[in-house]
Amino acid sequence: MINIQDMRDTARDLLAKNEVRAVIGYRRGSSGMNAEPVVITDAAQADELVWDPTCFHNLALYLVEDRKFLAHTRAKPGLPIAIVAKGCDARAIVVLMQEHYFKREEVYIIGMSCEGTGVLDERKLASQGIQASNAAFDGDDYVFTTAQGEKRIAAREVMADRCLECRIPYPREHNVVLGEDKTGRVLAEPFAALKRFEERDAAERWIYWERQFDRCIRCFACRSVCPMCFCDECVVDSISFPVTAQTTAEEKANRVRWIERSAVRSENITYHMTRAMHLAGRCVDCNECERVCPVNIPLRLLNNKMEREAREQFGYEPGASIGAPALVASFLDNDPEKFIR
Amino acid sequence: MQKILEKIQLDAWIAALGEWEILAPAMEDGIWGYHPLDGAVRLDHSNTTQPPKGLSFPQREVFFSFEQIKGEPPRLTQKMPAATRRAVFGVRPCDGAGAVRMDKVFSDHVADPYYQNRRKNLAYVGLACNKPQGSNCFCLSVGGSPVATEGMDVLMTDLGDRYFVTAVTETGKALMSAAAKVFTAPTAADKKLVEKTHADAVAQPQRAVNDVDAAPAKLKASFDSPLWEELARACIGCGVCTFLCPTCHCFDINDESTGSSPIKGNRVRTWDNCQFPDFTMHTSGHNPRESLGARLRQRVSHKFQYFPENFGMPQCTGCGRCISECSVGIDIINTVNKVTGHVG
Amino acid sequence: MSDNIYLPELARIAHIKEEIGGERAIKTFRVEPVEGDTFKHECGQCAMLSVFGRGEMMISIASSPLIKEYKQFSIMRVGRVSATFHELEVGDVIGIRGPYGNSFPLDDWKGKNLVFIGGGVGLAPIWPLITTALAQRADFKNITVFYGARSPRDLMYRAELERMRGDANIQLSVDKAEDGWKEFCGFVPANVLDKKPSPDNTIAITCGPPIMIKFVIENLSKLGFKDEQIYTTIENKMKCGLGKCGRCNVGKDYVCTKGPVYSWAQLKELPEEY
Amino acid sequence: MTKKRTGVFVCHCGNNIAATVDVKKVAEVMGTEEGVAYSQDYVYMCSDPGQNAVIQSIKDNNLDSVVISCCSPNLHEKTFRDNAKRAGLNSFTCEIANIREQCAWVHKDKERATEKAIKISRSAVRRAGRDQALEPIAVPVTRKVLVIGGGIAGIQAALDIANAGLQVILVEKQATIGGHMLQLSETFPTLDCSQCILSPKMVDVSRHPNITLLTYSEVKEVSGSVGNFRVNILKKPTYVDPELCKICDDCANVCPVVVPNEFDLGLTARRAIHIPFAQAIPASYTLDESACLGLNPIRCGKCKDVCEVGAINYDMRPQTLIEDVGAIVVATGYDLYGQEHMNELGGGQIDDVLDGLQFERLCSASGATKGHVLRPSDRTVPKDVVFIQCVGSRDPANHCAYCSKICCMYTAKHASLYKHHVPDGRAYVFYIDIRSGGKGYEEFVQRIMEDDEAIYLRGRVSKLYRKGGKVRVLGTDTLTGQNVEIDADMVVLALAMEPSKGTEEIAKTLKIGRDKDGFLAEAHPKLKPVESVTAGIFLAGCAQGPKDIPETVAQAGAAASKVIGLLSQPTLSHAPTVARVRNSHCTGCEMCVSACPYNAISLENGKALVNEVLCEGCGSCSATCLRAAIEVKNATPLQIHEMIEACLA
Amino acid sequence: MSEQQAEVTTDYEPRIVAFLCKWCSSAGSDLAGVSRIQYPSNATPITVPCSGSVSPMYILSALKKGADGVLVSGCHIGDCHYIEGNYLARRKIHLVKELLGFVGVEQDRFRMSWVSAAEGAKYSQVIKDFVEDLRPLGPQTKLKADRS
Ligand SMILES: Cc1cc2nc3c(=O)[nH]c(=O)nc-3n(C[C@H](O)[C@H](O)[C@H](O)COP(=O)(O)OP(=O)(O)OC[C@H]3O[C@@H](n4cnc5c(N)ncnc54)[C@H](O)[C@@H]3O)c2cc1C
Ligand SMILES: Cc1cc2nc3c(=O)[nH]c(=O)nc-3n(C[C@H](O)[C@H](O)[C@H](O)COP(=O)(O)OP(=O)(O)OC[C@H]3O[C@@H](n4cnc5c(N)ncnc54)[C@H](O)[C@@H]3O)c2cc1C
Ligand code: SF4
Ligand code: SF4
Ligand code: SF4
Ligand code: SF4
Ligand code: SF4
Ligand code: SF4
């Protein structure tokens, strides 16, 4: 089991020795039991850092934010930035590096092995009727502090599905790593939900998705939270259009409007299809998008579908290697083509 | 008008409201929302994920359609919402208060015909909160109450096997009169019980924003505080907090159209929100609220400073949605308290 | 006008004049209502123009309220809607709704000296004011117009300005001089400092790029102008023009209704989010 | 800015279009289309009056772009673009709507065909509306040519090009140039000695001031494009300095290692240090690294000791040369389909079953048996020799589907050569058809049949196997329907020609396509038979498909003349419909870089940068970029988006 | 709902957008023309440089604008004028097709083919088959934008 003090010491050392300019980690939130992301720049803040089953956020997002901030202020990064990263987070960082969003030496990865106990799925906990104010790891269990006292639950009962299915619950890419490598400890069959879903026929699948897509309010939380959605302007809309001094009137005037802003089915589905396509081979299944969706749209199914295609048809593993080309920018001579006439 | 409604009579009441389309809370795909009534009403819901604001201010509103045949002037066809009367059951007091704020925005200066048309046909049949619906409720501290009638046409209070039903507006009276038979007059005991229930509800512990009345001045003084950036550091700039807020009303107007002749399309209003990076970005690229800190400041200041300055009430009703649903724990209570706590 | 505040009137383009070419071209459009009379406006107000299928944009009304037959708009080609405007031809029909915003208190300024300071397309919002003041020339004392642009080619309303010379003191400037340029060479604020208009019984009205306004105000203060004597307009992104959509919000003001005209004294009270 | 004044011209094409498409209606509907300022129909748009009408209308109506609704752009796009240019428009603002091949000719229902013609035309109007005015990109050319492969094809091309005054680099992977022709004895139909006609050309190559000969070398990498390729050539060490080598054979005499001689197709042996054959060019010995005991005086060092002129140098290292060239001729030739594939014909296990080239070496005066036809197993004169044609060819189910084209001829030649060497021998030829198209070819075969009394049996051989000292051949004569059984002393298989080993790699390196049989693909089977699909790369010889020497030489000459024509211009014009990057959107993810088949994109300051000269405008980058930050000019996503809409309106 | 509509709309004609690469499939369709091979007029061709240039956005966009079917056609593998554009297309389009099928859009609405410049007959067959396969599916309403 990881000793939280080790993580704090690591962060403190890095900051004290001026090896990094900041550490992205988790701290206690101000409401409820959940941890929240924090960026600390002072060694004295290291003791704020926490590590518990509510550290579900994929912090790689804040590397992206940091990069955008630097670009905006035209500041030179100087020292690297450190980040606390789980297995999936580290894979996300690898994808970002694959896409040259930053260089390896600009990031100091404090790897956290999930040791097979993953992170919590709040909805599973809620469905057990538990309201807790704090959560902690303990061996293979989670321990919750509730109004009725301490409650111990086997982690696998309330763990996020993606953690149950995780093949490599370990940050392969790291500068330091805490915890044991429990790779191989897969608690549930990968793509289980996907498999179950695919047993339905096309008509049933549509009925299901139609209802899901109709519900989307296009708050774009799914996109905002995804470290892979780092584009300044998303192709599907004009939100956050990166107007610079070089952007011409022509460019501004001639943006293609692939989708409209109205949250109606046709636009929502195009948005989600596009997003799934754009995440093919890039999504690392951190499942943040699905977690943050306020209306419970099962985005993981879409991402898993793409992930499995990539793996099974093209032998492609997202976030496996910094040097690998992107899934859709490469091919194999014998890629499947049975579908082609 | 104060009446008693046996819980088993609720369906009978609704059945009598033939002219009304009834919306009631229902759980779909794991979330509570207001849906057209399907079967019996069960008002055992916790607060809905989305407030009922979409009923008067839908995510998408078509203003008018246009058709432009080459060489001819464009033809515009106004699209006013259909005048169906809709009664929404189970609205929580914070959302009632939200409607009051929305009404102000959409009638101040000039009246918004689309909003007004929908709103005048909408009746809120509220349900008092005997206890807070979630750990992030803070209505009391922002001038509301779990039993407030603000914004409601009718307020019901759960008394176990009965509801204590109060008509707040004329519409409310009409709603109740439509099924006069199902209601009974409250006894003195009923009145006592409801008083006690309300008192208990108000006494329940809630989170709180400190000194809302002093907030405008304090926020004004803290405009340049570095705390804003610090507090917004984790914010991902999504739209959850405002899209789910019962009082956020910012919108965008766009033309959705075909490019080929004849050009046909609609001018459409959609929700928009101040947390999106391009919300205020000028065409030149200059953005008055570029940073997340500035945007968080706008959201919080709008609710606790600007709106009070204009309308004499905070634009936050304490429903706690933006806290509970924020994926990274940005907490409006904490934010206001921290920022205002730094000024004397 | 219909009750529906979002429903534009139809207006026909009667005249188009190309003011400036190049990357940020400016064209001046005169539009006339397709049917009946159009709305009345005051100096400094603006209107929401639209090309159906492309969208709407907020543009200052650049013609004097004294002119009833048409309204004039000078539009810089910068984005989706404005670029589309630049492709329109005389006879094309557009949508227009307004007028929006407050106006310059011109009547209060009678008997005073007026100093207008404009840069680039920023001459447009104060143009109705200049022309109205000149139309009522006797009501005002000295009228001075400072106007500058990047180069002689970038000066809009050039011919009109030349014609005004008798009635007003016209001070032109360009950032970069070219052969044959006889007037001031340098930025507008510098020209103001150079010519030293007197603050006595004077109102200064400035409009242009934010950075220019900043330095103009600085220099006017140096010359002794009080905050109450300086007026400007601010342009925030606007979608509805009706104080609802939330974009132009600066502090408690929705600029589309409380602005765009502010005295520097008023503006100082608002947070700097414009 | 969108074009506001597009003109649409709808062609009747006589009755070709007008019969099924209501052209008047198309023109009329186009007139109501946004952005169209003028539209008309005309009976023959491409005729002089038609074209003049277009020019006139452009001028009269102040048009800024035109759409011609007519036949396929392959036919008249150029005509109309030139036309538009003459009228003062940019030629790239002229678009063709193909309403003939893609509409009128393939549909009957007039109403529906008209509807479709409207959609096609409308979609072209939308494309034209956003077409940018473009000018062809002028690319300076490097007046130097790379020829890959030193067979007769490569030699001929190199000489022709060099004679025109251009510099040539000839790269050959073997130690000598000459290719397969060098291995032939005499050549059909004239039976002149192969080496006698080839050697002088080889000498010319070696002496030509404009030719740099790089043998024992391979092309490793090619970048750039027509006019400006950059090639990376690996020169393997021969360990012998050709300048010093006196070809005295002293070294080979002391070399203790004996290996089969590939030049004689294993019929003879050679030493580790050897010369492929006496007249090799360059005239020098080569040390076969893989056979040598160690390139080390301690292990062996005999050859180095014995070489008086000190030509042998064990320290030679592979060298990488980088050359800039303007054009490339690929003449990498062929190899024979392996005997090992022919299981029913002995699978290469029977030593008296030879392939055609081995038989050539047997007949050659410089060959294994000094020109005496002796069978390999016991060096006796074979009396019954069976020649089998079409081995491995024309057998789509099991082997190569194509006809190897020359086997009929060389088998006839072999039968004849055999009969000349062994007049009392019997030559049997199994054939399926005799294909002897070519000047003097049919006569040649007839002569062999009649004068040389070769026995031609129509039919296939089903099996052969060793039987005692003989090879038993089982076949059928389909003319008589009889089974035939021959106990042969020797069997010669006319094996199919296949692309030489390494063709796949070279095709990949050069980014040129291959056909379904693996030969290098020409750009057009009829009209561009010597061009590859990549501009500036030409094909010659058997690398492109089976052929004999005259055809090889003719194609080499054709390739040479194409190269000379190409490089006679001071600059090349490159299509300007290339990719362009929208910098503010690009995040520098390099997806486009890996997607681009032409390596045309690099990253500069974190943004993609397109080398317009290399870009072919395929759009792979644009479909790959997640940010729509890169697009091909005049085929932009915005244009396609609007075209889609126009198709569905 | 589209199943029901299919029954009532008997005179339904599927609308197809066909993205044809310039070098092979467009030339192949020209050959069909030259050879006068008749096929239904339901498909409107859009010529693109290469099948590799067809972005998934084009396909989604066509469906959104109401196409009943979308065809992408390019050169056979190995024959791409741009060497490997069709390899990239094959992978990308596999993903789009899978994704559309996954959410329940009939996979038959989307087709990819290799048609060479010499395969006029094949082009016409591809269109014929596509139209026939689309007919029973009825109008595509799932992704179609409602512009009312
Ligand atoms: C009070 C006031 C007065 C002004 N007066 C003048 C004046 O006199 N002259 C002048 O030249 N300018 C004036 N301006 C500035 C002018 O309003 C802007 O330049 C103009 O709005 C630019 O519009 P655009 O459509 O060209 O730019 P864009 O930024 O391209 O688009 C504007 C709007 O179109 C919509 N839009 C564009 N693309 C998309 C997309 N892909 N998806 C969704 N939506 C999209 C957006 O909603 C956006 O807000 C004034 C502004 C104000 C506030
Ligand atoms: C048995 C037989 C008998 C024949 N008899 C006759 C005949 O009588 N008359 C006649 O007209 N034709 C005859 N031919 C055909 C004749 O051999 C060919 O037409 C001719 O040799 C083709 O020449 P080429 O230059 O294209 O290929 P090749 O002769 O194969 O030359 C190719 C050259 O390229 C080199 N090379 C290959 N790959 C590379 C590389 N990657 N880099 C550098 N160099 C490379 C090879 O080493 C070789 O030197 C006969 C063929 C056979 C098999
Ligand atoms: S899927 Fe969920 S998170 Fe994403 S935009 Fe829709 S409602 Fe928001
Ligand atoms: S798509 Fe979702 S699961 Fe995948 S990387 Fe992005 S946020 Fe994580
Ligand atoms: S506060 Fe939370 S919900 Fe609101 S924009 Fe920021 S991250 Fe999203
Ligand atoms: S804030 Fe909570 S307690 Fe208050 S009214 Fe809303 S749901 Fe009820
Ligand atoms: S794929 Fe797009 S974003 Fe990435 S480097 Fe290329 S152009 Fe830039
Ligand atoms: S269009 Fe793009 S991928 Fe194709 S050659 Fe040009 S740069 Fe390369």
PDB file of N, CA and C in Angstrom, chain A residues 42-91:
ATOM      1  N   ASP A  42       4.655  25.566  -3.689  1.00  0.00           N
ATOM      2  CA  ASP A  42       5.458  25.820  -2.506  1.00  0.00           C
ATOM      3  C   ASP A  42       5.632  24.506  -1.744  1.00  0.00           C
ATOM      4  N   ALA A  43       6.866  24.224  -1.373  1.00  0.00           N
ATOM      5  CA  ALA A  43       7.136  22.960  -0.674  1.00  0.00           C
ATOM      6  C   ALA A  43       6.269  22.817   0.568  1.00  0.00           C
ATOM      7  N   ALA A  44       5.946  23.940   1.181  1.00  0.00           N
ATOM      8  CA  ALA A  44       5.169  23.876   2.418  1.00  0.00           C
ATOM      9  C   ALA A  44       3.761  23.338   2.181  1.00  0.00           C
ATOM     10  N   GLN A  45       3.311  23.454   0.928  1.00  0.00           N
ATOM     11  CA  GLN A  45       1.945  22.979   0.637  1.00  0.00           C
ATOM     12  C   GLN A  45       1.879  21.464   0.465  1.00  0.00           C
ATOM     13  N   ALA A  46       3.045  20.823   0.436  1.00  0.00           N
ATOM     14  CA  ALA A  46       3.065  19.388   0.108  1.00  0.00           C
ATOM     15  C   ALA A  46       2.158  18.580   1.022  1.00  0.00           C
ATOM     16  N   ASP A  47       2.018  19.027   2.261  1.00  0.00           N
ATOM     17  CA  ASP A  47       1.201  18.247   3.184  1.00  0.00           C
ATOM     18  C   ASP A  47      -0.288  18.315   2.872  1.00  0.00           C
ATOM     19  N   GLU A  48      -0.663  19.247   1.986  1.00  0.00           N
ATOM     20  CA  GLU A  48      -2.068  19.294   1.564  1.00  0.00           C
ATOM     21  C   GLU A  48      -2.429  18.106   0.682  1.00  0.00           C
ATOM     22  N   LEU A  49      -1.403  17.524   0.053  1.00  0.00           N
ATOM     23  CA  LEU A  49      -1.699  16.487  -0.933  1.00  0.00           C
ATOM     24  C   LEU A  49      -2.352  15.270  -0.295  1.00  0.00           C
ATOM     25  N   VAL A  50      -3.287  14.700  -1.026  1.00  0.00           N
ATOM     26  CA  VAL A  50      -3.929  13.477  -0.534  1.00  0.00           C
ATOM     27  C   VAL A  50      -3.891  12.406  -1.619  1.00  0.00           C
ATOM     28  N   TRP A  51      -4.143  11.214  -1.217  1.00  0.00           N
ATOM     29  CA  TRP A  51      -4.240  10.075  -2.140  1.00  0.00           C
ATOM     30  C   TRP A  51      -5.284   9.135  -1.573  1.00  0.00           C
ATOM     31  N   ASP A  52      -6.429   9.081  -2.201  1.00  0.00           N
ATOM     32  CA  ASP A  52      -7.501   8.230  -1.704  1.00  0.00           C
ATOM     33  C   ASP A  52      -8.391   7.793  -2.864  1.00  0.00           C
ATOM     34  N   PRO A  53      -9.392   6.980  -2.602  1.00  0.00           N
ATOM     35  CA  PRO A  53     -10.197   6.438  -3.710  1.00  0.00           C
ATOM     36  C   PRO A  53     -10.985   7.487  -4.490  1.00  0.00           C
ATOM     37  N   THR A  54     -11.009   8.726  -4.018  1.00  0.00           N
ATOM     38  CA  THR A  54     -11.737   9.739  -4.796  1.00  0.00           C
ATOM     39  C   THR A  54     -10.791  10.530  -5.698  1.00  0.00           C
ATOM     40  N   CYS A  55      -9.549  10.078  -5.823  1.00  0.00           N
ATOM     41  CA  CYS A  55      -8.608  10.751  -6.735  1.00  0.00           C
ATOM     42  C   CYS A  55      -8.858  10.248  -8.152  1.00  0.00           C
ATOM     43  N   PHE A  56     -10.084  10.405  -8.620  1.00  0.00           N
ATOM     44  CA  PHE A  56     -10.400   9.850  -9.946  1.00  0.00           C
ATOM     45  C   PHE A  56     -10.004  10.769 -11.079  1.00  0.00           C
ATOM     46  N   HIS A  57      -9.853  12.047 -10.820  1.00  0.00           N
ATOM     47  CA  HIS A  57      -9.562  13.005 -11.897  1.00  0.00           C
ATOM     48  C   HIS A  57      -8.299  12.636 -12.658  1.00  0.00           C
ATOM     49  N   ASN A  58      -8.364  12.800 -13.941  1.00  0.00           N
ATOM     50  CA  ASN A  58      -7.164  12.597 -14.765  1.00  0.00           C
ATOM     51  C   ASN A  58      -6.414  13.927 -14.815  1.00  0.00           C
ATOM     52  N   LEU A  59      -5.362  14.007 -14.026  1.00  0.00           N
ATOM     53  CA  LEU A  59      -4.678  15.293 -13.875  1.00  0.00           C
ATOM     54  C   LEU A  59      -3.926  15.734 -15.118  1.00  0.00           C
ATOM     55  N   ALA A  60      -3.759  14.808 -16.065  1.00  0.00           N
ATOM     56  CA  ALA A  60      -3.051  15.192 -17.297  1.00  0.00           C
ATOM     57  C   ALA A  60      -3.689  16.432 -17.913  1.00  0.00           C
ATOM     58  N   LEU A  61      -4.970  16.600 -17.656  1.00  0.00           N
ATOM     59  CA  LEU A  61      -5.670  17.786 -18.152  1.00  0.00           C
ATOM     60  C   LEU A  61      -4.968  19.072 -17.726  1.00  0.00           C
ATOM     61  N   TYR A  62      -4.438  19.050 -16.515  1.00  0.00           N
ATOM     62  CA  TYR A  62      -3.830  20.286 -16.009  1.00  0.00           C
ATOM     63  C   TYR A  62      -2.464  20.550 -16.631  1.00  0.00           C
ATOM     64  N   LEU A  63      -1.877  19.503 -17.184  1.00  0.00           N
ATOM     65  CA  LEU A  63      -0.665  19.746 -17.980  1.00  0.00           C
ATOM     66  C   LEU A  63      -1.043  20.529 -19.225  1.00  0.00           C
ATOM     67  N   VAL A  64      -2.191  20.149 -19.782  1.00  0.00           N
ATOM     68  CA  VAL A  64      -2.676  20.848 -20.968  1.00  0.00           C
ATOM     69  C   VAL A  64      -2.995  22.302 -20.623  1.00  0.00           C
ATOM     70  N   GLU A  65      -3.691  22.483 -19.509  1.00  0.00           N
ATOM     71  CA  GLU A  65      -4.036  23.838 -19.081  1.00  0.00           C
ATOM     72  C   GLU A  65      -2.763  24.663 -18.876  1.00  0.00           C
ATOM     73  N   ASP A  66      -1.784  24.017 -18.253  1.00  0.00           N
ATOM     74  CA  ASP A  66      -0.532  24.695 -17.974  1.00  0.00           C
ATOM     75  C   ASP A  66       0.122  25.134 -19.286  1.00  0.00           C
ATOM     76  N   ARG A  67       0.100  24.226 -20.268  1.00  0.00           N
ATOM     77  CA  ARG A  67       0.716  24.537 -21.560  1.00  0.00           C
ATOM     78  C   ARG A  67      -0.018  25.696 -22.226  1.00  0.00           C
ATOM     79  N   LYS A  68      -1.337  25.683 -22.111  1.00  0.00           N
ATOM     80  CA  LYS A  68      -2.112  26.760 -22.737  1.00  0.00           C
ATOM     81  C   LYS A  68      -1.825  28.090 -22.056  1.00  0.00           C
ATOM     82  N   PHE A  69      -1.706  28.009 -20.738  1.00  0.00           N
ATOM     83  CA  PHE A  69      -1.429  29.222 -19.985  1.00  0.00           C
ATOM     84  C   PHE A  69      -0.070  29.783 -20.395  1.00  0.00           C
ATOM     85  N   LEU A  70       0.915  28.896 -20.502  1.00  0.00           N
ATOM     86  CA  LEU A  70       2.249  29.344 -20.906  1.00  0.00           C
ATOM     87  C   LEU A  70       2.212  29.956 -22.298  1.00  0.00           C
ATOM     88  N   ALA A  71       1.500  29.303 -23.189  1.00  0.00           N
ATOM     89  CA  ALA A  71       1.417  29.809 -24.563  1.00  0.00           C
ATOM     90  C   ALA A  71       0.763  31.178 -24.551  1.00  0.00           C
ATOM     91  N   HIS A  72      -0.250  31.303 -23.744  1.00  0.00           N
ATOM     92  CA  HIS A  72      -0.980  32.557 -23.697  1.00  0.00           C
ATOM     93  C   HIS A  72      -0.107  33.691 -23.163  1.00  0.00           C
ATOM     94  N   THR A  73       0.660  33.391 -22.139  1.00  0.00           N
ATOM     95  CA  THR A  73       1.475  34.447 -21.533  1.00  0.00           C
ATOM     96  C   THR A  73       2.838  34.541 -22.204  1.00  0.00           C
ATOM     97  N   ARG A  74       3.048  33.693 -23.191  1.00  0.00           N
ATOM     98  CA  ARG A  74       4.327  33.633 -23.905  1.00  0.00           C
ATOM     99  C   ARG A  74       5.498  33.425 -22.953  1.00  0.00           C
ATOM    100  N   ALA A  75       5.225  32.734 -21.850  1.00  0.00           N
ATOM    101  CA  ALA A  75       6.290  32.483 -20.884  1.00  0.00           C
ATOM    102  C   ALA A  75       7.059  31.232 -21.284  1.00  0.00           C
ATOM    103  N   LYS A  76       8.323  31.195 -20.937  1.00  0.00           N
ATOM    104  CA  LYS A  76       9.130  29.995 -21.165  1.00  0.00           C
ATOM    105  C   LYS A  76       8.870  29.050 -20.000  1.00  0.00           C
ATOM    106  N   PRO A  77       8.682  27.769 -20.263  1.00  0.00           N
ATOM    107  CA  PRO A  77       8.364  26.874 -19.161  1.00  0.00           C
ATOM    108  C   PRO A  77       9.488  26.801 -18.121  1.00  0.00           C
ATOM    109  N   GLY A  78      10.744  26.868 -18.535  1.00  0.00           N
ATOM    110  CA  GLY A  78      11.830  26.754 -17.576  1.00  0.00           C
ATOM    111  C   GLY A  78      11.852  25.371 -16.956  1.00  0.00           C
ATOM    112  N   LEU A  79      11.635  25.312 -15.642  1.00  0.00           N
ATOM    113  CA  LEU A  79      11.682  24.024 -14.955  1.00  0.00           C
ATOM    114  C   LEU A  79      10.528  23.134 -15.391  1.00  0.00           C
ATOM    115  N   PRO A  80      10.708  21.835 -15.279  1.00  0.00           N
ATOM    116  CA  PRO A  80       9.588  20.942 -15.579  1.00  0.00           C
ATOM    117  C   PRO A  80       8.482  21.081 -14.545  1.00  0.00           C
ATOM    118  N   ILE A  81       7.341  20.512 -14.872  1.00  0.00           N
ATOM    119  CA  ILE A  81       6.226  20.524 -13.935  1.00  0.00           C
ATOM    120  C   ILE A  81       5.981  19.073 -13.529  1.00  0.00           C
ATOM    121  N   ALA A  82       5.704  18.875 -12.257  1.00  0.00           N
ATOM    122  CA  ALA A  82       5.501  17.504 -11.786  1.00  0.00           C
ATOM    123  C   ALA A  82       4.018  17.208 -11.707  1.00  0.00           C
ATOM    124  N   ILE A  83       3.696  15.951 -11.874  1.00  0.00           N
ATOM    125  CA  ILE A  83       2.293  15.568 -11.865  1.00  0.00           C
ATOM    126  C   ILE A  83       2.129  14.203 -11.223  1.00  0.00           C
ATOM    127  N   VAL A  84       1.104  14.095 -10.405  1.00  0.00           N
ATOM    128  CA  VAL A  84       0.758  12.819  -9.804  1.00  0.00           C
ATOM    129  C   VAL A  84      -0.102  12.071 -10.818  1.00  0.00           C
ATOM    130  N   ALA A  85       0.320  10.879 -11.198  1.00  0.00           N
ATOM    131  CA  ALA A  85      -0.379  10.202 -12.285  1.00  0.00           C
ATOM    132  C   ALA A  85      -0.608   8.735 -11.997  1.00  0.00           C
ATOM    133  N   LYS A  86      -1.854   8.314 -12.167  1.00  0.00           N
ATOM    134  CA  LYS A  86      -2.197   6.895 -12.122  1.00  0.00           C
ATOM    135  C   LYS A  86      -1.817   6.262 -13.455  1.00  0.00           C
ATOM    136  N   GLY A  87      -2.081   4.985 -13.592  1.00  0.00           N
ATOM    137  CA  GLY A  87      -1.748   4.294 -14.838  1.00  0.00           C
ATOM    138  C   GLY A  87      -2.388   4.957 -16.038  1.00  0.00           C
ATOM    139  N   CYS A  88      -3.720   5.188 -15.957  1.00  0.00           N
ATOM    140  CA  CYS A  88      -4.413   5.755 -17.110  1.00  0.00           C
ATOM    141  C   CYS A  88      -3.957   7.193 -17.357  1.00  0.00           C
ATOM    142  N   ASP A  89      -3.703   7.919 -16.277  1.00  0.00           N
ATOM    143  CA  ASP A  89      -3.252   9.301 -16.438  1.00  0.00           C
ATOM    144  C   ASP A  89      -1.902   9.321 -17.153  1.00  0.00           C
ATOM    145  N   ALA A  90      -1.036   8.393 -16.745  1.00  0.00           N
ATOM    146  CA  ALA A  90       0.295   8.360 -17.355  1.00  0.00           C
ATOM    147  C   ALA A  90       0.167   8.019 -18.835  1.00  0.00           C
ATOM    148  N   ARG A  91      -0.776   7.153 -19.161  1.00  0.00           N
ATOM    149  CA  ARG A  91      -0.976   6.830 -20.577  1.00  0.00           C
ATOM    150  C   ARG A  91      -1.478   8.061 -21.332  1.00  0.00           C
TER     151      ARG A  91
END
